[in-house]
PDB file of N, CA and C in Angstrom:
ATOM      1  N   SER A   1      -6.581 -13.298  -0.625  1.00  0.00           N
ATOM      2  CA  SER A   1      -5.747 -14.388  -0.886  1.00  0.00           C
ATOM      3  C   SER A   1      -4.479 -14.268   0.027  1.00  0.00           C
ATOM      4  N   ASP A   2      -3.692 -15.337   0.311  1.00  0.00           N
ATOM      5  CA  ASP A   2      -2.762 -15.167   0.927  1.00  0.00           C
ATOM      6  C   ASP A   2      -1.505 -15.412  -0.004  1.00  0.00           C
ATOM      7  N   MET A   3      -0.693 -14.474  -0.121  1.00  0.00           N
ATOM      8  CA  MET A   3       0.600 -14.368  -1.056  1.00  0.00           C
ATOM      9  C   MET A   3       1.481 -13.171  -0.547  1.00  0.00           C
ATOM     10  N   TRP A   4       2.619 -13.429  -0.642  1.00  0.00           N
ATOM     11  CA  TRP A   4       3.765 -12.375  -0.389  1.00  0.00           C
ATOM     12  C   TRP A   4       3.751 -11.420  -1.374  1.00  0.00           C
ATOM     13  N   PRO A   5       4.225 -10.144  -1.086  1.00  0.00           N
ATOM     14  CA  PRO A   5       4.180  -9.096  -1.989  1.00  0.00           C
ATOM     15  C   PRO A   5       5.485  -9.302  -2.975  1.00  0.00           C
ATOM     16  N   GLY A   6       6.343 -10.024  -2.802  1.00  0.00           N
ATOM     17  CA  GLY A   6       7.643 -10.632  -3.535  1.00  0.00           C
ATOM     18  C   GLY A   6       8.404  -9.180  -3.457  1.00  0.00           C
ATOM     19  N   ARG A   7       9.501  -9.499  -4.309  1.00  0.00           N
ATOM     20  CA  ARG A   7      10.575  -8.530  -4.405  1.00  0.00           C
ATOM     21  C   ARG A   7      10.055  -7.162  -5.174  1.00  0.00           C
ATOM     22  N   ARG A   8      10.238  -5.916  -4.275  1.00  0.00           N
ATOM     23  CA  ARG A   8       9.932  -4.710  -5.023  1.00  0.00           C
ATOM     24  C   ARG A   8      10.869  -3.764  -4.309  1.00  0.00           C
ATOM     25  N   ALA A   9      10.629  -2.627  -5.101  1.00  0.00           N
ATOM     26  CA  ALA A   9      11.367  -1.297  -4.702  1.00  0.00           C
ATOM     27  C   ALA A   9      10.466  -0.157  -4.712  1.00  0.00           C
ATOM     28  N   TRP A  10      10.940   0.846  -3.844  1.00  0.00           N
ATOM     29  CA  TRP A  10      10.122   2.244  -4.100  1.00  0.00           C
ATOM     30  C   TRP A  10       8.889   2.254  -3.628  1.00  0.00           C
ATOM     31  N   HIS A  11       8.375   1.406  -2.827  1.00  0.00           N
ATOM     32  CA  HIS A  11       7.032   1.167  -2.394  1.00  0.00           C
ATOM     33  C   HIS A  11       7.065   1.855  -1.069  1.00  0.00           C
ATOM     34  N   THR A  12       5.708   1.878  -0.442  1.00  0.00           N
ATOM     35  CA  THR A  12       5.556   2.277   0.759  1.00  0.00           C
ATOM     36  C   THR A  12       4.876   1.479   1.815  1.00  0.00           C
ATOM     37  N   THR A  13       5.362   1.379   3.133  1.00  0.00           N
ATOM     38  CA  THR A  13       4.751   0.639   4.177  1.00  0.00           C
ATOM     39  C   THR A  13       4.093   1.423   5.470  1.00  0.00           C
ATOM     40  N   CYS A  14       3.085   1.270   5.738  1.00  0.00           N
ATOM     41  CA  CYS A  14       2.308   1.853   7.063  1.00  0.00           C
ATOM     42  C   CYS A  14       2.031   1.044   8.031  1.00  0.00           C
ATOM     43  N   CYS A  15       2.227   1.173   9.323  1.00  0.00           N
ATOM     44  CA  CYS A  15       1.475   0.168  10.108  1.00  0.00           C
ATOM     45  C   CYS A  15       0.361   0.781  10.541  1.00  0.00           C
ATOM     46  N   VAL A  16      -0.396  -0.160  10.480  1.00  0.00           N
ATOM     47  CA  VAL A  16      -2.152  -0.013  11.052  1.00  0.00           C
ATOM     48  C   VAL A  16      -2.470  -0.469  12.343  1.00  0.00           C
ATOM     49  N   SER A  17      -1.718  -1.256  12.970  1.00  0.00           N
ATOM     50  CA  SER A  17      -1.729  -1.915  14.225  1.00  0.00           C
ATOM     51  C   SER A  17      -0.454  -2.314  14.771  1.00  0.00           C
ATOM     52  N   ASP A  18      -0.430  -3.120  15.885  1.00  0.00           N
ATOM     53  CA  ASP A  18       0.821  -3.377  16.304  1.00  0.00           C
ATOM     54  C   ASP A  18       1.287  -4.582  15.591  1.00  0.00           C
ATOM     55  N   SER A  19       0.398  -5.237  14.904  1.00  0.00           N
ATOM     56  CA  SER A  19       0.694  -6.597  14.302  1.00  0.00           C
ATOM     57  C   SER A  19       0.568  -6.449  12.717  1.00  0.00           C
ATOM     58  N   LEU A  20      -0.058  -5.363  12.200  1.00  0.00           N
ATOM     59  CA  LEU A  20      -0.417  -5.207  10.718  1.00  0.00           C
ATOM     60  C   LEU A  20       0.307  -4.207  10.178  1.00  0.00           C
ATOM     61  N   CYS A  21       0.645  -4.383   8.836  1.00  0.00           N
ATOM     62  CA  CYS A  21       0.997  -3.297   8.152  1.00  0.00           C
ATOM     63  C   CYS A  21       0.616  -3.392   6.787  1.00  0.00           C
ATOM     64  N   VAL A  22       0.528  -2.109   6.071  1.00  0.00           N
ATOM     65  CA  VAL A  22       0.066  -2.188   4.624  1.00  0.00           C
ATOM     66  C   VAL A  22       1.431  -1.863   3.574  1.00  0.00           C
ATOM     67  N   VAL A  23       1.573  -2.435   2.733  1.00  0.00           N
ATOM     68  CA  VAL A  23       2.431  -2.174   1.742  1.00  0.00           C
ATOM     69  C   VAL A  23       1.667  -1.569   0.441  1.00  0.00           C
ATOM     70  N   VAL A  24       2.049  -0.512  -0.148  1.00  0.00           N
ATOM     71  CA  VAL A  24       1.498   0.109  -1.353  1.00  0.00           C
ATOM     72  C   VAL A  24       2.271   0.368  -2.380  1.00  0.00           C
ATOM     73  N   GLY A  25       2.191  -0.256  -3.633  1.00  0.00           N
ATOM     74  CA  GLY A  25       2.795   0.188  -4.953  1.00  0.00           C
ATOM     75  C   GLY A  25       4.055  -0.186  -4.866  1.00  0.00           C
ATOM     76  N   GLY A  26       4.936   0.617  -5.620  1.00  0.00           N
ATOM     77  CA  GLY A  26       6.429   0.159  -5.801  1.00  0.00           C
ATOM     78  C   GLY A  26       6.728  -0.051  -7.184  1.00  0.00           C
ATOM     79  N   PHE A  27       7.793  -0.682  -7.539  1.00  0.00           N
ATOM     80  CA  PHE A  27       8.144  -1.288  -8.680  1.00  0.00           C
ATOM     81  C   PHE A  27       8.422  -2.850  -8.527  1.00  0.00           C
ATOM     82  N   VAL A  28       8.250  -3.662  -9.407  1.00  0.00           N
ATOM     83  CA  VAL A  28       8.317  -5.083  -9.517  1.00  0.00           C
ATOM     84  C   VAL A  28       8.879  -5.295 -10.969  1.00  0.00           C
ATOM     85  N   GLU A  29      10.260  -5.717 -10.821  1.00  0.00           N
ATOM     86  CA  GLU A  29      10.714  -5.918 -12.145  1.00  0.00           C
ATOM     87  C   GLU A  29      10.934  -4.738 -13.149  1.00  0.00           C
ATOM     88  N   GLY A  30      11.045  -3.667 -12.558  1.00  0.00           N
ATOM     89  CA  GLY A  30      11.149  -2.405 -13.574  1.00  0.00           C
ATOM     90  C   GLY A  30       9.931  -1.936 -13.707  1.00  0.00           C
ATOM     91  N   ARG A  31       8.583  -2.374 -13.263  1.00  0.00           N
ATOM     92  CA  ARG A  31       7.450  -2.058 -13.759  1.00  0.00           C
ATOM     93  C   ARG A  31       6.696  -1.314 -12.446  1.00  0.00           C
ATOM     94  N   ALA A  32       5.875  -0.345 -12.581  1.00  0.00           N
ATOM     95  CA  ALA A  32       5.297   0.191 -11.433  1.00  0.00           C
ATOM     96  C   ALA A  32       4.048  -0.731 -11.246  1.00  0.00           C
ATOM     97  N   VAL A  33       3.670  -0.769  -9.935  1.00  0.00           N
ATOM     98  CA  VAL A  33       2.338  -1.634  -9.677  1.00  0.00           C
ATOM     99  C   VAL A  33       1.457  -0.830  -8.943  1.00  0.00           C
ATOM    100  N   GLY A  34      -0.028  -1.159  -8.950  1.00  0.00           N
ATOM    101  CA  GLY A  34      -0.865  -0.655  -8.293  1.00  0.00           C
ATOM    102  C   GLY A  34      -1.683  -1.440  -7.068  1.00  0.00           C
ATOM    103  N   ASP A  35      -0.894  -2.402  -6.617  1.00  0.00           N
ATOM    104  CA  ASP A  35      -1.383  -3.182  -5.589  1.00  0.00           C
ATOM    105  C   ASP A  35      -1.216  -2.885  -4.156  1.00  0.00           C
ATOM    106  N   ALA A  36      -1.729  -3.324  -3.473  1.00  0.00           N
ATOM    107  CA  ALA A  36      -1.425  -3.269  -1.912  1.00  0.00           C
ATOM    108  C   ALA A  36      -1.683  -4.390  -1.158  1.00  0.00           C
ATOM    109  N   TYR A  37      -0.958  -4.680  -0.026  1.00  0.00           N
ATOM    110  CA  TYR A  37      -0.914  -5.817   0.776  1.00  0.00           C
ATOM    111  C   TYR A  37      -1.201  -5.455   2.195  1.00  0.00           C
ATOM    112  N   VAL A  38      -2.206  -6.225   3.132  1.00  0.00           N
ATOM    113  CA  VAL A  38      -1.995  -6.168   4.387  1.00  0.00           C
ATOM    114  C   VAL A  38      -1.140  -7.293   4.828  1.00  0.00           C
ATOM    115  N   ILE A  39      -0.174  -6.930   5.660  1.00  0.00           N
ATOM    116  CA  ILE A  39       0.766  -8.018   6.229  1.00  0.00           C
ATOM    117  C   ILE A  39       0.502  -8.179   7.565  1.00  0.00           C
ATOM    118  N   ASP A  40       0.298  -9.577   8.053  1.00  0.00           N
ATOM    119  CA  ASP A  40       0.187  -9.739   9.373  1.00  0.00           C
ATOM    120  C   ASP A  40       1.875 -10.033   9.741  1.00  0.00           C
ATOM    121  N   ILE A  41       2.272  -9.176  10.431  1.00  0.00           N
ATOM    122  CA  ILE A  41       3.901  -9.145  10.800  1.00  0.00           C
ATOM    123  C   ILE A  41       3.925 -10.405  11.704  1.00  0.00           C
ATOM    124  N   GLU A  42       3.154 -10.585  12.699  1.00  0.00           N
ATOM    125  CA  GLU A  42       3.588 -11.759  13.661  1.00  0.00           C
ATOM    126  C   GLU A  42       3.468 -13.077  12.976  1.00  0.00           C
ATOM    127  N   ARG A  43       2.438 -13.323  11.998  1.00  0.00           N
ATOM    128  CA  ARG A  43       2.324 -14.679  11.611  1.00  0.00           C
ATOM    129  C   ARG A  43       3.114 -14.762  10.073  1.00  0.00           C
ATOM    130  N   ARG A  44       3.582 -13.512   9.621  1.00  0.00           N
ATOM    131  CA  ARG A  44       4.398 -13.590   8.284  1.00  0.00           C
ATOM    132  C   ARG A  44       3.320 -14.021   7.217  1.00  0.00           C
ATOM    133  N   ARG A  45       2.217 -13.447   7.221  1.00  0.00           N
ATOM    134  CA  ARG A  45       1.026 -13.813   6.054  1.00  0.00           C
ATOM    135  C   ARG A  45       0.646 -12.554   5.395  1.00  0.00           C
ATOM    136  N   ALA A  46       0.591 -12.442   4.153  1.00  0.00           N
ATOM    137  CA  ALA A  46      -0.011 -11.413   3.567  1.00  0.00           C
ATOM    138  C   ALA A  46      -1.221 -11.611   2.585  1.00  0.00           C
ATOM    139  N   HIS A  47      -2.137 -10.661   2.647  1.00  0.00           N
ATOM    140  CA  HIS A  47      -3.364 -10.730   1.885  1.00  0.00           C
ATOM    141  C   HIS A  47      -3.252  -9.725   0.851  1.00  0.00           C
ATOM    142  N   ALA A  48      -3.397 -10.003  -0.489  1.00  0.00           N
ATOM    143  CA  ALA A  48      -3.289  -9.226  -1.432  1.00  0.00           C
ATOM    144  C   ALA A  48      -4.733  -8.433  -1.698  1.00  0.00           C
ATOM    145  N   HIS A  49      -4.670  -7.053  -2.112  1.00  0.00           N
ATOM    146  CA  HIS A  49      -5.495  -6.306  -2.347  1.00  0.00           C
ATOM    147  C   HIS A  49      -5.274  -5.448  -3.655  1.00  0.00           C
ATOM    148  N   HIS A  50      -5.963  -6.065  -4.602  1.00  0.00           N
ATOM    149  CA  HIS A  50      -5.651  -5.272  -5.960  1.00  0.00           C
ATOM    150  C   HIS A  50      -6.768  -3.978  -6.004  1.00  0.00           C
ATOM    151  N   ILE A  51      -6.453  -2.885  -5.317  1.00  0.00           N
ATOM    152  CA  ILE A  51      -7.164  -2.000  -5.226  1.00  0.00           C
ATOM    153  C   ILE A  51      -6.900  -0.896  -6.324  1.00  0.00           C
ATOM    154  N   THR A  52      -7.746  -0.417  -7.159  1.00  0.00           N
ATOM    155  CA  THR A  52      -7.605   0.559  -8.220  1.00  0.00           C
ATOM    156  C   THR A  52      -7.261   1.749  -7.861  1.00  0.00           C
ATOM    157  N   LEU A  53      -5.881   1.974  -8.074  1.00  0.00           N
ATOM    158  CA  LEU A  53      -5.221   3.253  -7.770  1.00  0.00           C
ATOM    159  C   LEU A  53      -5.502   4.069  -9.015  1.00  0.00           C
ATOM    160  N   SER A  54      -5.323   5.380  -8.967  1.00  0.00           N
ATOM    161  CA  SER A  54      -5.495   6.162 -10.180  1.00  0.00           C
ATOM    162  C   SER A  54      -4.268   5.857 -11.257  1.00  0.00           C
ATOM    163  N   ASP A  55      -3.312   5.469 -10.831  1.00  0.00           N
ATOM    164  CA  ASP A  55      -2.026   4.947 -11.541  1.00  0.00           C
ATOM    165  C   ASP A  55      -1.458   4.149 -10.802  1.00  0.00           C
ATOM    166  N   ALA A  56      -0.699   3.064 -11.141  1.00  0.00           N
ATOM    167  CA  ALA A  56       0.392   2.260 -10.637  1.00  0.00           C
ATOM    168  C   ALA A  56       1.507   3.209 -10.519  1.00  0.00           C
ATOM    169  N   ARG A  57       2.047   2.997  -9.215  1.00  0.00           N
ATOM    170  CA  ARG A  57       3.126   4.047  -8.884  1.00  0.00           C
ATOM    171  C   ARG A  57       4.196   3.489  -7.993  1.00  0.00           C
ATOM    172  N   GLY A  58       5.267   4.255  -7.973  1.00  0.00           N
ATOM    173  CA  GLY A  58       6.482   4.118  -7.004  1.00  0.00           C
ATOM    174  C   GLY A  58       6.934   5.458  -6.890  1.00  0.00           C
ATOM    175  N   TYR A  59       7.976   5.591  -5.724  1.00  0.00           N
ATOM    176  CA  TYR A  59       8.448   6.622  -5.418  1.00  0.00           C
ATOM    177  C   TYR A  59       7.512   7.736  -4.783  1.00  0.00           C
ATOM    178  N   HIS A  60       6.370   7.249  -4.471  1.00  0.00           N
ATOM    179  CA  HIS A  60       5.424   8.009  -3.777  1.00  0.00           C
ATOM    180  C   HIS A  60       5.493   8.065  -2.275  1.00  0.00           C
ATOM    181  N   THR A  61       4.901   8.832  -1.651  1.00  0.00           N
ATOM    182  CA  THR A  61       4.949   9.039  -0.255  1.00  0.00           C
ATOM    183  C   THR A  61       3.479   8.564   0.440  1.00  0.00           C
ATOM    184  N   ALA A  62       3.560   8.077   1.570  1.00  0.00           N
ATOM    185  CA  ALA A  62       2.257   7.606   2.257  1.00  0.00           C
ATOM    186  C   ALA A  62       2.277   7.731   3.793  1.00  0.00           C
ATOM    187  N   CYS A  63       1.573   8.154   4.164  1.00  0.00           N
ATOM    188  CA  CYS A  63       1.255   8.255   6.006  1.00  0.00           C
ATOM    189  C   CYS A  63      -0.031   7.422   6.478  1.00  0.00           C
ATOM    190  N   CYS A  64      -0.142   7.211   7.634  1.00  0.00           N
ATOM    191  CA  CYS A  64      -1.126   6.643   8.113  1.00  0.00           C
ATOM    192  C   CYS A  64      -1.727   7.459   9.332  1.00  0.00           C
ATOM    193  N   ARG A  65      -2.935   7.473   9.469  1.00  0.00           N
ATOM    194  CA  ARG A  65      -3.500   7.862  10.953  1.00  0.00           C
ATOM    195  C   ARG A  65      -4.471   6.886  11.319  1.00  0.00           C
ATOM    196  N   VAL A  66      -4.255   6.363  12.525  1.00  0.00           N
ATOM    197  CA  VAL A  66      -4.935   5.541  13.242  1.00  0.00           C
ATOM    198  C   VAL A  66      -6.046   6.348  14.262  1.00  0.00           C
ATOM    199  N   ALA A  67      -7.156   5.766  14.161  1.00  0.00           N
ATOM    200  CA  ALA A  67      -7.972   6.579  14.907  1.00  0.00           C
ATOM    201  C   ALA A  67      -8.303   6.000  16.453  1.00  0.00           C
ATOM    202  N   SER A  68      -8.979   6.480  17.276  1.00  0.00           N
ATOM    203  CA  SER A  68      -9.216   5.961  18.736  1.00  0.00           C
ATOM    204  C   SER A  68      -9.875   4.663  18.692  1.00  0.00           C
ATOM    205  N   ASP A  69     -10.631   4.679  17.408  1.00  0.00           N
ATOM    206  CA  ASP A  69     -11.546   3.251  17.440  1.00  0.00           C
ATOM    207  C   ASP A  69     -10.434   2.230  16.823  1.00  0.00           C
ATOM    208  N   GLY A  70      -9.373   2.369  16.506  1.00  0.00           N
ATOM    209  CA  GLY A  70      -8.512   1.508  15.771  1.00  0.00           C
ATOM    210  C   GLY A  70      -8.609   1.247  14.260  1.00  0.00           C
ATOM    211  N   SER A  71      -9.514   2.019  13.776  1.00  0.00           N
ATOM    212  CA  SER A  71      -9.601   2.126  12.203  1.00  0.00           C
ATOM    213  C   SER A  71      -8.295   3.041  11.862  1.00  0.00           C
ATOM    214  N   ALA A  72      -8.084   2.734  10.624  1.00  0.00           N
ATOM    215  CA  ALA A  72      -6.945   3.915  10.042  1.00  0.00           C
ATOM    216  C   ALA A  72      -7.278   4.252   8.694  1.00  0.00           C
ATOM    217  N   ARG A  73      -6.598   5.246   8.342  1.00  0.00           N
ATOM    218  CA  ARG A  73      -6.584   5.908   6.970  1.00  0.00           C
ATOM    219  C   ARG A  73      -5.280   6.023   6.470  1.00  0.00           C
ATOM    220  N   ILE A  74      -5.105   5.538   5.263  1.00  0.00           N
ATOM    221  CA  ILE A  74      -3.624   5.651   4.567  1.00  0.00           C
ATOM    222  C   ILE A  74      -3.792   6.496   3.542  1.00  0.00           C
ATOM    223  N   PHE A  75      -2.918   7.655   3.356  1.00  0.00           N
ATOM    224  CA  PHE A  75      -3.097   8.351   2.436  1.00  0.00           C
ATOM    225  C   PHE A  75      -1.578   8.298   1.619  1.00  0.00           C
ATOM    226  N   VAL A  76      -1.912   8.141   0.250  1.00  0.00           N
ATOM    227  CA  VAL A  76      -0.740   7.906  -0.662  1.00  0.00           C
ATOM    228  C   VAL A  76      -0.744   9.142  -1.705  1.00  0.00           C
ATOM    229  N   LEU A  77       0.358   9.813  -1.787  1.00  0.00           N
ATOM    230  CA  LEU A  77       0.483  11.030  -2.630  1.00  0.00           C
ATOM    231  C   LEU A  77       1.481  10.715  -3.702  1.00  0.00           C
ATOM    232  N   GLY A  78       1.457  11.190  -4.899  1.00  0.00           N
ATOM    233  CA  GLY A  78       2.260  11.460  -5.872  1.00  0.00           C
ATOM    234  C   GLY A  78       2.937  10.224  -6.508  1.00  0.00           C
ATOM    235  N   GLY A  79       4.184  10.362  -6.659  1.00  0.00           N
ATOM    236  CA  GLY A  79       4.764   9.186  -7.169  1.00  0.00           C
ATOM    237  C   GLY A  79       5.068   9.300  -8.535  1.00  0.00           C
ATOM    238  N   THR A  80       5.620   8.257  -9.262  1.00  0.00           N
ATOM    239  CA  THR A  80       5.873   8.167 -10.571  1.00  0.00           C
ATOM    240  C   THR A  80       5.390   6.778 -11.234  1.00  0.00           C
ATOM    241  N   ARG A  81       5.258   6.594 -12.454  1.00  0.00           N
ATOM    242  CA  ARG A  81       5.173   5.560 -13.167  1.00  0.00           C
ATOM    243  C   ARG A  81       6.440   4.839 -13.866  1.00  0.00           C
ATOM    244  N   ASP A  82       7.269   5.843 -13.762  1.00  0.00           N
ATOM    245  CA  ASP A  82       8.722   5.652 -14.444  1.00  0.00           C
ATOM    246  C   ASP A  82       9.848   5.305 -13.289  1.00  0.00           C
ATOM    247  N   ASP A  83      10.449   3.952 -13.608  1.00  0.00           N
ATOM    248  CA  ASP A  83      11.347   3.593 -12.778  1.00  0.00           C
ATOM    249  C   ASP A  83      12.443   4.548 -12.572  1.00  0.00           C
ATOM    250  N   PHE A  84      12.818   5.352 -13.375  1.00  0.00           N
ATOM    251  CA  PHE A  84      14.002   6.227 -13.273  1.00  0.00           C
ATOM    252  C   PHE A  84      13.558   7.588 -12.692  1.00  0.00           C
ATOM    253  N   GLY A  85      12.291   7.845 -12.322  1.00  0.00           N
ATOM    254  CA  GLY A  85      11.758   8.844 -11.425  1.00  0.00           C
ATOM    255  C   GLY A  85      11.666  10.094 -12.095  1.00  0.00           C
ATOM    256  N   ASP A  86      11.496  10.003 -13.412  1.00  0.00           N
ATOM    257  CA  ASP A  86      11.462  11.156 -14.369  1.00  0.00           C
ATOM    258  C   ASP A  86      10.245  12.054 -14.000  1.00  0.00           C
ATOM    259  N   ILE A  87      10.653  13.377 -13.566  1.00  0.00           N
ATOM    260  CA  ILE A  87       9.481  14.361 -13.197  1.00  0.00           C
ATOM    261  C   ILE A  87       8.429  14.758 -14.341  1.00  0.00           C
ATOM    262  N   GLY A  88       8.789  14.185 -15.509  1.00  0.00           N
ATOM    263  CA  GLY A  88       7.877  14.250 -16.409  1.00  0.00           C
ATOM    264  C   GLY A  88       6.565  13.363 -16.364  1.00  0.00           C
ATOM    265  N   SER A  89       6.812  12.319 -15.689  1.00  0.00           N
ATOM    266  CA  SER A  89       5.609  11.280 -15.371  1.00  0.00           C
ATOM    267  C   SER A  89       5.430  11.369 -14.025  1.00  0.00           C
ATOM    268  N   ALA A  90       5.578  12.422 -13.302  1.00  0.00           N
ATOM    269  CA  ALA A  90       5.239  12.681 -11.786  1.00  0.00           C
ATOM    270  C   ALA A  90       3.583  12.613 -11.858  1.00  0.00           C
ATOM    271  N   LEU A  91       3.187  12.005 -10.635  1.00  0.00           N
ATOM    272  CA  LEU A  91       1.778  11.856 -10.478  1.00  0.00           C
ATOM    273  C   LEU A  91       1.551  13.081  -9.309  1.00  0.00           C
ATOM    274  N   SER A  92       0.290  13.763  -9.383  1.00  0.00           N
ATOM    275  CA  SER A  92       0.010  14.672  -8.318  1.00  0.00           C
ATOM    276  C   SER A  92      -1.431  14.454  -7.587  1.00  0.00           C
ATOM    277  N   ASP A  93      -1.707  13.186  -7.609  1.00  0.00           N
ATOM    278  CA  ASP A  93      -3.119  12.837  -7.022  1.00  0.00           C
ATOM    279  C   ASP A  93      -2.775  12.182  -5.647  1.00  0.00           C
ATOM    280  N   LEU A  94      -3.952  12.141  -5.093  1.00  0.00           N
ATOM    281  CA  LEU A  94      -3.857  11.612  -3.744  1.00  0.00           C
ATOM    282  C   LEU A  94      -4.865  10.546  -3.476  1.00  0.00           C
ATOM    283  N   CYS A  95      -4.523   9.401  -3.190  1.00  0.00           N
ATOM    284  CA  CYS A  95      -5.519   8.194  -2.890  1.00  0.00           C
ATOM    285  C   CYS A  95      -5.501   7.905  -1.346  1.00  0.00           C
ATOM    286  N   VAL A  96      -6.831   7.662  -1.010  1.00  0.00           N
ATOM    287  CA  VAL A  96      -6.817   7.663   0.446  1.00  0.00           C
ATOM    288  C   VAL A  96      -7.637   6.163   0.682  1.00  0.00           C
ATOM    289  N   TYR A  97      -6.980   5.112   1.408  1.00  0.00           N
ATOM    290  CA  TYR A  97      -7.737   4.062   1.727  1.00  0.00           C
ATOM    291  C   TYR A  97      -8.135   4.019   3.162  1.00  0.00           C
ATOM    292  N   SER A  98      -9.089   3.060   3.382  1.00  0.00           N
ATOM    293  CA  SER A  98      -9.501   3.136   4.886  1.00  0.00           C
ATOM    294  C   SER A  98      -9.193   1.447   5.158  1.00  0.00           C
ATOM    295  N   TRP A  99      -9.264   1.374   6.529  1.00  0.00           N
ATOM    296  CA  TRP A  99      -8.777   0.164   7.115  1.00  0.00           C
ATOM    297  C   TRP A  99      -9.513   0.085   8.295  1.00  0.00           C
ATOM    298  N   ASP A 100     -10.189  -1.066   8.372  1.00  0.00           N
ATOM    299  CA  ASP A 100     -11.068  -1.466   9.720  1.00  0.00           C
ATOM    300  C   ASP A 100     -10.486  -2.647  10.566  1.00  0.00           C
ATOM    301  N   PRO A 101     -10.402  -2.529  11.568  1.00  0.00           N
ATOM    302  CA  PRO A 101     -10.079  -3.775  12.516  1.00  0.00           C
ATOM    303  C   PRO A 101     -10.935  -4.708  12.487  1.00  0.00           C
ATOM    304  N   ARG A 102     -12.309  -4.673  12.061  1.00  0.00           N
ATOM    305  CA  ARG A 102     -13.145  -5.627  12.289  1.00  0.00           C
ATOM    306  C   ARG A 102     -13.156  -6.512  11.067  1.00  0.00           C
ATOM    307  N   ALA A 103     -12.487  -6.099   9.825  1.00  0.00           N
ATOM    308  CA  ALA A 103     -12.175  -6.687   8.662  1.00  0.00           C
ATOM    309  C   ALA A 103     -10.559  -6.584   8.436  1.00  0.00           C
ATOM    310  N   PRO A 104      -9.792  -6.977   9.480  1.00  0.00           N
ATOM    311  CA  PRO A 104      -8.401  -6.823   9.252  1.00  0.00           C
ATOM    312  C   PRO A 104      -7.613  -6.984   7.916  1.00  0.00           C
ATOM    313  N   THR A 105      -7.985  -7.861   7.086  1.00  0.00           N
ATOM    314  CA  THR A 105      -7.329  -8.214   5.958  1.00  0.00           C
ATOM    315  C   THR A 105      -7.777  -7.606   4.706  1.00  0.00           C
ATOM    316  N   ALA A 106      -8.718  -6.432   4.909  1.00  0.00           N
ATOM    317  CA  ALA A 106      -9.461  -5.685   3.747  1.00  0.00           C
ATOM    318  C   ALA A 106      -9.005  -4.299   3.766  1.00  0.00           C
ATOM    319  N   LEU A 107      -9.035  -3.740   2.590  1.00  0.00           N
ATOM    320  CA  LEU A 107      -8.647  -2.346   2.297  1.00  0.00           C
ATOM    321  C   LEU A 107     -10.024  -1.964   1.503  1.00  0.00           C
ATOM    322  N   ALA A 108     -10.413  -0.616   1.756  1.00  0.00           N
ATOM    323  CA  ALA A 108     -11.340   0.210   0.802  1.00  0.00           C
ATOM    324  C   ALA A 108     -10.809   1.508   0.323  1.00  0.00           C
ATOM    325  N   ILE A 109     -11.130   1.840  -0.798  1.00  0.00           N
ATOM    326  CA  ILE A 109     -10.913   3.149  -1.080  1.00  0.00           C
ATOM    327  C   ILE A 109     -11.766   4.164  -0.408  1.00  0.00           C
ATOM    328  N   TRP A 110     -11.171   5.303   0.239  1.00  0.00           N
ATOM    329  CA  TRP A 110     -12.161   6.044   0.974  1.00  0.00           C
ATOM    330  C   TRP A 110     -12.720   7.142   0.314  1.00  0.00           C
TER     331      TRP A 110
END
């Protein structure tokens, strides 16, 4: 569905092509979220993907690896469920998403 990710903080964004990026997690109104959006930068359109993360999170880190065929993997590590970044609620898991240019508005858990 087309919708914009809205106001959020402490999320990550990774570029998967020259015109598309993926926004993962963060905090919305003080609450950690576990959603992801594929954003078409040129058209300013977003496609929401409610992928099940092991936990909703913010303050996490993410990086992207784009392969020679144009597909990408997005690696999301750690973070916290707590808006104050309390180390007691820190997460230690790794979530990996795959992105395929043949279905540019979809993400899948790898």
